[in-house]
CSV table of C-alpha atoms in Angstrom, one decimal:
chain,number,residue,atom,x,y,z
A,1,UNK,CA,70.7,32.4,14.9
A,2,UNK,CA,72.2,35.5,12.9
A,3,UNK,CA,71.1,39.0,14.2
A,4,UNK,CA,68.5,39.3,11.5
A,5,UNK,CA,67.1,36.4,11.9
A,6,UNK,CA,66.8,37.6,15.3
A,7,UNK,CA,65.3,41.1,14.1
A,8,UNK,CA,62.9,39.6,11.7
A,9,UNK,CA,61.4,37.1,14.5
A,10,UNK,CA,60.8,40.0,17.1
A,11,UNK,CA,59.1,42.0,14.2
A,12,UNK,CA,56.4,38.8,13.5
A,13,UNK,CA,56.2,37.7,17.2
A,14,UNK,CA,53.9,41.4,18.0
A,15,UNK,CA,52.0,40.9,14.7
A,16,UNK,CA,50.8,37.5,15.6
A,17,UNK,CA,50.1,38.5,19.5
A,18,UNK,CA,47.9,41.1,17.9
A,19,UNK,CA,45.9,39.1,15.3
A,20,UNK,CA,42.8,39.5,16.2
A,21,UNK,CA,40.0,36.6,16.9
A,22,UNK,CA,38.0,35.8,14.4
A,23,UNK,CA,35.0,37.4,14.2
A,24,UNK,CA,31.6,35.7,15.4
A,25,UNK,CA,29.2,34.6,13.1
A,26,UNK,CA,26.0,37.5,12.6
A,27,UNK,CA,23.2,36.5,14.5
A,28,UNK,CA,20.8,34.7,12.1
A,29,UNK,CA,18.0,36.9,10.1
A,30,UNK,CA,14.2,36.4,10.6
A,31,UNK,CA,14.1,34.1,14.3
A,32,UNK,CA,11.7,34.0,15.7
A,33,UNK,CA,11.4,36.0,19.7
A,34,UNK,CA,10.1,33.6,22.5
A,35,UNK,CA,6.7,35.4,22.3
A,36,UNK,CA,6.1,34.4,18.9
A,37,UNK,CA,7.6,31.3,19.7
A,38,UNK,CA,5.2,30.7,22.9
A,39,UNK,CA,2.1,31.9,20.6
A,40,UNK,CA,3.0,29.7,17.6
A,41,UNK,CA,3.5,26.6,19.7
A,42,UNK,CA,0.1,27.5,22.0
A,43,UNK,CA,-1.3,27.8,18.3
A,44,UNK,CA,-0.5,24.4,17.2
A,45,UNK,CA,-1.8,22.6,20.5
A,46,UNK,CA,-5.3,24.0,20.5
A,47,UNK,CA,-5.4,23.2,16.2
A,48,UNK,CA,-4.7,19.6,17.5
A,49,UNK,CA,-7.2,19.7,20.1
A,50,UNK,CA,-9.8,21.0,18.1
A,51,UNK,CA,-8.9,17.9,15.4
A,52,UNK,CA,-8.4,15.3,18.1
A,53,UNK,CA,-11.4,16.3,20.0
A,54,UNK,CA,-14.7,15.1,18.0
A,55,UNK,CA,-13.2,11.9,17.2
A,56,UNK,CA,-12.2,11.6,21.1
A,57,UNK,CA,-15.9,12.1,21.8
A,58,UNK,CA,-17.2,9.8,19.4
A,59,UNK,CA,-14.9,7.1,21.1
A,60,UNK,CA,-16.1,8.4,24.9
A,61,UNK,CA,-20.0,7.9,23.4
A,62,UNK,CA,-18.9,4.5,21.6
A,63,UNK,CA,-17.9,2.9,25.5
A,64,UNK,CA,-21.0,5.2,27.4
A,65,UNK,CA,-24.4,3.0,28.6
A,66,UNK,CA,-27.4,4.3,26.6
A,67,UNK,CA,-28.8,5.8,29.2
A,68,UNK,CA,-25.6,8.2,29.2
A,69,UNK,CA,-24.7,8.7,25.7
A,70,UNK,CA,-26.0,12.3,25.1
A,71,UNK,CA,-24.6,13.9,28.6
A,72,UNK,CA,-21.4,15.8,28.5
A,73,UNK,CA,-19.7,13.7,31.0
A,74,UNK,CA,-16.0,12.3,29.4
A,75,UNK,CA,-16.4,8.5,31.6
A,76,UNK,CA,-19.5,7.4,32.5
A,77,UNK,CA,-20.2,3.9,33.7
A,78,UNK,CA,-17.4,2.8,30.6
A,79,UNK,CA,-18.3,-0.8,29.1
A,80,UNK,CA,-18.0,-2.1,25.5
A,81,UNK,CA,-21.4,-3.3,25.5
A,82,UNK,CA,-21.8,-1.1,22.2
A,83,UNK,CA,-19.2,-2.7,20.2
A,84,UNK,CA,-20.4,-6.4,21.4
A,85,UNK,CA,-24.0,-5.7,20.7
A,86,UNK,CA,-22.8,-4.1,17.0
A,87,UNK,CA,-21.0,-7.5,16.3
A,88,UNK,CA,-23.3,-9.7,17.5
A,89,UNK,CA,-27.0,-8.4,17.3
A,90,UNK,CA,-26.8,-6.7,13.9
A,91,UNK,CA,-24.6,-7.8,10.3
A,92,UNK,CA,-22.1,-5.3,10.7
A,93,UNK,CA,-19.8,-7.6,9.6
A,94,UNK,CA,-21.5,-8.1,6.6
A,95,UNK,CA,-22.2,-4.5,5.4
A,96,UNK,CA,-18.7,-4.0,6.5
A,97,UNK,CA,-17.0,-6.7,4.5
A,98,UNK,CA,-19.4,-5.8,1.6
A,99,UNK,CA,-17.7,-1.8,1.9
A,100,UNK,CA,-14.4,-4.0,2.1
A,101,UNK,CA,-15.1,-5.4,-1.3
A,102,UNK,CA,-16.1,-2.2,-2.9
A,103,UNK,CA,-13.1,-0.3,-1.2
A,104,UNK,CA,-10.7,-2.8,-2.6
A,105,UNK,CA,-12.2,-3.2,-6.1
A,106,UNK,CA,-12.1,0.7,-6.8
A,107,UNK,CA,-8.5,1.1,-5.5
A,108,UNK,CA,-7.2,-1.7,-7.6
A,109,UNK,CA,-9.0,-0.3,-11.0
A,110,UNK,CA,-8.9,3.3,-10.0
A,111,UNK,CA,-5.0,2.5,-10.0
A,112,UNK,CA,-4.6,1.1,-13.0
A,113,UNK,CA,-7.2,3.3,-15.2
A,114,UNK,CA,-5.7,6.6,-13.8
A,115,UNK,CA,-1.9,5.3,-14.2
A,116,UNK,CA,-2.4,3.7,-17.9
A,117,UNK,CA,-5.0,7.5,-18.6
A,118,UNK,CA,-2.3,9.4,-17.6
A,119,UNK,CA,0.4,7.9,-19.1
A,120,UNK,CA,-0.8,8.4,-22.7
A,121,UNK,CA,-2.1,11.6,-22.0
A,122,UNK,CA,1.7,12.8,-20.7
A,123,UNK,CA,3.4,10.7,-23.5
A,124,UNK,CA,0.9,10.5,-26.5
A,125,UNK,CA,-0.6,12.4,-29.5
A,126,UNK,CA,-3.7,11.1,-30.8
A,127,UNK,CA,-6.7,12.4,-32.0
A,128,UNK,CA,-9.2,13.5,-29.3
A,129,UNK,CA,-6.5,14.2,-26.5
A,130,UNK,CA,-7.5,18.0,-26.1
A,131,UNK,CA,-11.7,17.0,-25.9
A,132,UNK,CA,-10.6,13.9,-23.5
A,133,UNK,CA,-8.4,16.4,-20.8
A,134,UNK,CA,-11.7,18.6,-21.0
A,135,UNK,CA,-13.8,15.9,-20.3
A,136,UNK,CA,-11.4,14.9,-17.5
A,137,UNK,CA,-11.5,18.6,-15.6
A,138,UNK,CA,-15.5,19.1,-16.3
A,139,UNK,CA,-16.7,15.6,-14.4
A,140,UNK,CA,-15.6,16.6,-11.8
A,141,UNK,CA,-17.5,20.1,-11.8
A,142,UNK,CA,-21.0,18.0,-11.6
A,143,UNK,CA,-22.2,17.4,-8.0
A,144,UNK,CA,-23.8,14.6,-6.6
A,145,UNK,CA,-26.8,15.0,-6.3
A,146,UNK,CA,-27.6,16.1,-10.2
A,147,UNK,CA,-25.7,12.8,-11.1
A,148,UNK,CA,-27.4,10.4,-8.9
A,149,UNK,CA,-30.6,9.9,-11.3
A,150,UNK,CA,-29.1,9.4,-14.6
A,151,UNK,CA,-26.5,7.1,-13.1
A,152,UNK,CA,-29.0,5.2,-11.1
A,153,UNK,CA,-31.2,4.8,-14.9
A,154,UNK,CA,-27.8,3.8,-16.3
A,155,UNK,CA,-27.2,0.5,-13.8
A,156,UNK,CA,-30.8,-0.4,-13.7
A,157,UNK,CA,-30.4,-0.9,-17.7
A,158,UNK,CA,-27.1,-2.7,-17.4
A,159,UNK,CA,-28.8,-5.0,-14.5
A,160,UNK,CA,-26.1,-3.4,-12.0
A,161,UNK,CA,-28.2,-1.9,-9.6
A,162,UNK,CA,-28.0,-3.8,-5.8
A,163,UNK,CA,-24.7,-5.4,-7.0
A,164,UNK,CA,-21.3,-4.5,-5.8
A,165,UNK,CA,-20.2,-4.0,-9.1
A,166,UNK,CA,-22.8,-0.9,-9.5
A,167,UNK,CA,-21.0,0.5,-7.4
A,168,UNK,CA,-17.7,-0.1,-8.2
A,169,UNK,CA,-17.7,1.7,-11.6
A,170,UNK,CA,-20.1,3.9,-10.1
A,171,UNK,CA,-16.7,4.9,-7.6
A,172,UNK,CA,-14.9,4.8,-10.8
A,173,UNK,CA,-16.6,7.6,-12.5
A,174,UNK,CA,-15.6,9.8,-9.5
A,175,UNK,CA,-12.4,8.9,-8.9
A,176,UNK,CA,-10.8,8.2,-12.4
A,177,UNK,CA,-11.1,11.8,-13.6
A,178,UNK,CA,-8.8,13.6,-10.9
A,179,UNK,CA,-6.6,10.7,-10.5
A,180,UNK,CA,-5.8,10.3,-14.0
A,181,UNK,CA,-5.1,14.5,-14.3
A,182,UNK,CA,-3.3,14.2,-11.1
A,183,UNK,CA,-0.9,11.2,-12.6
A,184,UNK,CA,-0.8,13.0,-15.7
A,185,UNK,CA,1.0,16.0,-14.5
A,186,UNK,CA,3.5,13.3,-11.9
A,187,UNK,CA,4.5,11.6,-15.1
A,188,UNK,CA,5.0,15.0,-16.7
A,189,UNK,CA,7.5,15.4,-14.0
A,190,UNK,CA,9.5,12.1,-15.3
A,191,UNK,CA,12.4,12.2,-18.2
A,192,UNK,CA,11.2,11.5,-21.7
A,193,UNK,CA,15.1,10.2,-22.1
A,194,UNK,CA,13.9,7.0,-19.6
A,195,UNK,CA,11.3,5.8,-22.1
A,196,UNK,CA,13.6,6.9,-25.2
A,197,UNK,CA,16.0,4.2,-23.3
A,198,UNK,CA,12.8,1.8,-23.0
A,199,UNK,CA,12.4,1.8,-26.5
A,200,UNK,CA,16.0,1.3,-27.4
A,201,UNK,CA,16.1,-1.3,-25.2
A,202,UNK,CA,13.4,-3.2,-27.4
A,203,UNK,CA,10.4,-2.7,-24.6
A,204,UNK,CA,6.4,-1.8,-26.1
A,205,UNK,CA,5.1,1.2,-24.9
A,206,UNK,CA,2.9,-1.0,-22.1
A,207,UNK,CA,6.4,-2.7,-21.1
A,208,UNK,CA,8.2,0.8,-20.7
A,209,UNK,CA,4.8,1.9,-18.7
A,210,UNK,CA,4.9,-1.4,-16.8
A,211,UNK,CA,9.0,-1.7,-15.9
A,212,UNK,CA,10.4,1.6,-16.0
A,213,UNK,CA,7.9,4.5,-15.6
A,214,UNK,CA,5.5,2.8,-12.8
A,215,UNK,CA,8.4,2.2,-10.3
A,216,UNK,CA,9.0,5.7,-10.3
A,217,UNK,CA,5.5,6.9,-10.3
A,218,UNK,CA,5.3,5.3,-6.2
A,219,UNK,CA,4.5,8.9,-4.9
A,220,UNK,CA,1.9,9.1,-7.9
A,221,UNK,CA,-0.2,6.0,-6.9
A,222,UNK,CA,-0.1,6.1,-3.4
A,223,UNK,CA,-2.4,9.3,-3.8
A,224,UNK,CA,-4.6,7.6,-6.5
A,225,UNK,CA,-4.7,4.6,-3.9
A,226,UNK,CA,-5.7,6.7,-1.0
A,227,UNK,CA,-8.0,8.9,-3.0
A,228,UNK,CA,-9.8,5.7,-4.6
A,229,UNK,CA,-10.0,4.0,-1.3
A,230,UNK,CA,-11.6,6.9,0.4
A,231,UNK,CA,-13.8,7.5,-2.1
A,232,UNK,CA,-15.6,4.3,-2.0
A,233,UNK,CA,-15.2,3.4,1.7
A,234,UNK,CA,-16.8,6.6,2.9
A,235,UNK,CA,-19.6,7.7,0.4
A,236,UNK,CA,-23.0,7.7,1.2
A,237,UNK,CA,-25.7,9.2,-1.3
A,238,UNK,CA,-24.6,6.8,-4.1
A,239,UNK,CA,-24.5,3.4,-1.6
A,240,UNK,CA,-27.8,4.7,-0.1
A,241,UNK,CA,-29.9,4.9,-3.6
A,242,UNK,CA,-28.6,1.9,-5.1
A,243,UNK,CA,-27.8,-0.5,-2.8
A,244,UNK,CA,-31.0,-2.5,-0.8
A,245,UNK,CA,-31.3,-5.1,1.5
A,246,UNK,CA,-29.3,-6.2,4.7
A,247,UNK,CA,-26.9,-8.3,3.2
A,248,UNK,CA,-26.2,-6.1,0.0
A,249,UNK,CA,-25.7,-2.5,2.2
A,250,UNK,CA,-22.2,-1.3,2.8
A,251,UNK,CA,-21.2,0.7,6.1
A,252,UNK,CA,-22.6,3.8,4.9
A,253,UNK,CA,-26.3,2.3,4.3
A,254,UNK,CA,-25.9,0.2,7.3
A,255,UNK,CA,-25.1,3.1,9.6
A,256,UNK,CA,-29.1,4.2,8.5
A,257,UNK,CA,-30.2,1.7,10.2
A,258,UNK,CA,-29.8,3.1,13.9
A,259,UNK,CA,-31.5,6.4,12.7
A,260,UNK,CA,-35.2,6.4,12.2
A,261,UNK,CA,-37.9,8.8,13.2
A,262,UNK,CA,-37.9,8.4,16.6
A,263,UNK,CA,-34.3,8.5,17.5
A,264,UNK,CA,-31.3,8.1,17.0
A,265,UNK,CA,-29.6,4.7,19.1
A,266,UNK,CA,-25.8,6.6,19.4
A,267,UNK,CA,-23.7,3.7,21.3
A,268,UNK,CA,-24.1,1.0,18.4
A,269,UNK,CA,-23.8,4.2,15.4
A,270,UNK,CA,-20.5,5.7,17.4
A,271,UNK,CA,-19.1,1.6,17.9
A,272,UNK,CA,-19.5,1.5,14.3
A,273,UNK,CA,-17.8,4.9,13.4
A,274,UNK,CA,-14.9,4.1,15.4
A,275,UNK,CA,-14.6,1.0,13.3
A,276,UNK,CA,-15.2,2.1,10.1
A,277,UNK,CA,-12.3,4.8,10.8
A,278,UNK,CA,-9.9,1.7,11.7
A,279,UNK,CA,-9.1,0.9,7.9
A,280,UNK,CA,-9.1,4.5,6.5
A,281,UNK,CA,-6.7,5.8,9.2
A,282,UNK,CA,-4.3,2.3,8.4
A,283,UNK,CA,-4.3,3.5,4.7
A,284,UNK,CA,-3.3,6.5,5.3
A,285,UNK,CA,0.0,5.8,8.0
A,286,UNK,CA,0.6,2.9,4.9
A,287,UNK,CA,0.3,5.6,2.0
A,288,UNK,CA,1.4,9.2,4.3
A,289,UNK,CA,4.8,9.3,3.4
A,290,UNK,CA,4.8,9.3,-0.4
A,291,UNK,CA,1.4,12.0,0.3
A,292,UNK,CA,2.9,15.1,-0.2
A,293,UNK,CA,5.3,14.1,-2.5
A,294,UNK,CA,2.7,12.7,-4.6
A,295,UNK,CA,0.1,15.7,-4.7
A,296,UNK,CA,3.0,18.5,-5.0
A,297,UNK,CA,4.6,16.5,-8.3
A,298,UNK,CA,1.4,16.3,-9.7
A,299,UNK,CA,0.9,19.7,-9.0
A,300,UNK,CA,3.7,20.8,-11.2
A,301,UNK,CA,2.5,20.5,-14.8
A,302,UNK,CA,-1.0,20.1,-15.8
């Protein structure tokens, strides 16, 4: 090695002993401090216990004796008397497979009428659109209560009145409206260019619908689906007025029954909440993760 080769390597040897470390990264903006941390987390546990906590009571009443079912105590004597007596001494089963029915019949057309309404509206021009999106948004402004007499004259003319049907489209009318505004804005949310390609492709506007835009619109129905489902398996003023008779009630008119004027006979009407809730909380762990995703798309446009 020459004697500036030398030179030059004692001059870079000091400079790289010197470099200094790299320097450590900020600490990050906006954490939280353990307080807030302990707070927001103590928070969070009494919201759930405050959620968890009447439908844990209703179970506790559901396994009590009679005699116990209005004291505070959590266990008390525990049986499932209540749940044999429900399914053996009264036609549960039959109101229950009779809100089954119902349930299914207004999910399956509440589907398809809010996904083939919403559709058109999002793709279509045609005369009437405007009036028909108004009509969608006020229907839904009407309670009840102020609809319950003019729809009950409608089915007794149409013969539909004590039949499941009644209250099928009766479901319809309820949930059809905010579905089909609710699709409308998902399929807003969808290219134009993918039914451009439909079309190209030689597909009708049903078979573009059908095989392109539906399959994409999974977030879309599972709402319309849940909100359907709901809507018929847990209404009451509607299955009270127009339904009669033991083997025609569903759930909601059965669950009457334990109530009259002298009392109310809570083991059998908590046995029957808790299984009433059974389906309604399945639907939702089947149709929970395409939820949010669902509501929030639809959210987008209107």
């Amino acid at each position: 090695m020459t004697t500036a080769d030398t030179t030059a390597a004692s001059h870079r040897a000091p400079r790289r002993a010197g470099r200094s470390p790299a320097p450590s990264p900020a600490p990050r903006r906006g954490g939280r401090s353990p307080l807030a941390s302990i707070g927001l987390h103590a928070t969070l546990v009494a919201a759930s216990v405050i959620a968890v906590f009447p439908v844990l009571w209703v179970f506790l009443t559901s396994i009590k004796p009679a005699k116990y079912a209005t004291t505070t105590d959590f266990f008390k004597e525990s049986t499932f008397e209540n749940y044999t007596n429900l399914l053996s001494d009264t036609p549960f089963l039959t109101w229950f497979g009779n809100s089954l029915l119902v349930a299914a019949l207004t999910t399956l057309l509440g589907v398809f009428i809010s996904s083939t309404t919403g559709y058109a509206i999002s793709r279509f021009r045609f005369p009437g659109k405007r009036g028909l999106m108004w009509t969608l948004l006020i229907t839904q402004m009407f309670p009840v209560a102020v609809l319950i007499v003019p729809i009950y004259n409608i089915m007794s003319s149409m013969g539909l009145l004590n039949q499941p049907l009644g209250l099928v489209v009766t479901y319809l009318t309820i949930a059809v409206p905010f579905c089909a505004w609710m699709m409308k804005g998902f399929f807003d949310t969808i290219p134009r260019e993918i039914d451009e390609s439909g079309q190209v492709d030689g597909l009708t506007p049903f078979g573009t619908f059908w095989r392109l835009i539906l399959p994409l619109a999974k977030p879309g129905i599972a709402v319309t689906a849940f909100y359907s489902f709901i809507t018929a398996w847990g209404e009451v003023a509607y299955a009270s007025a127009f339904m009669v008779g033991d083997e025609n009630l569903t759930l909601a008119g059965g669950l009457q029954k334990f109530v009259n004027q002298y009392g109310a006979q809570w083991g059998p009407m908590s046995a029957a909440s808790v299984l009433i809730a059974v389906p309604a909380a399945l639907v939702f762990l089947v149709a929970q993760r395409h939820l949010v995703t669902g509501m929030s798309a639809g959210a987008v446009k209107g």
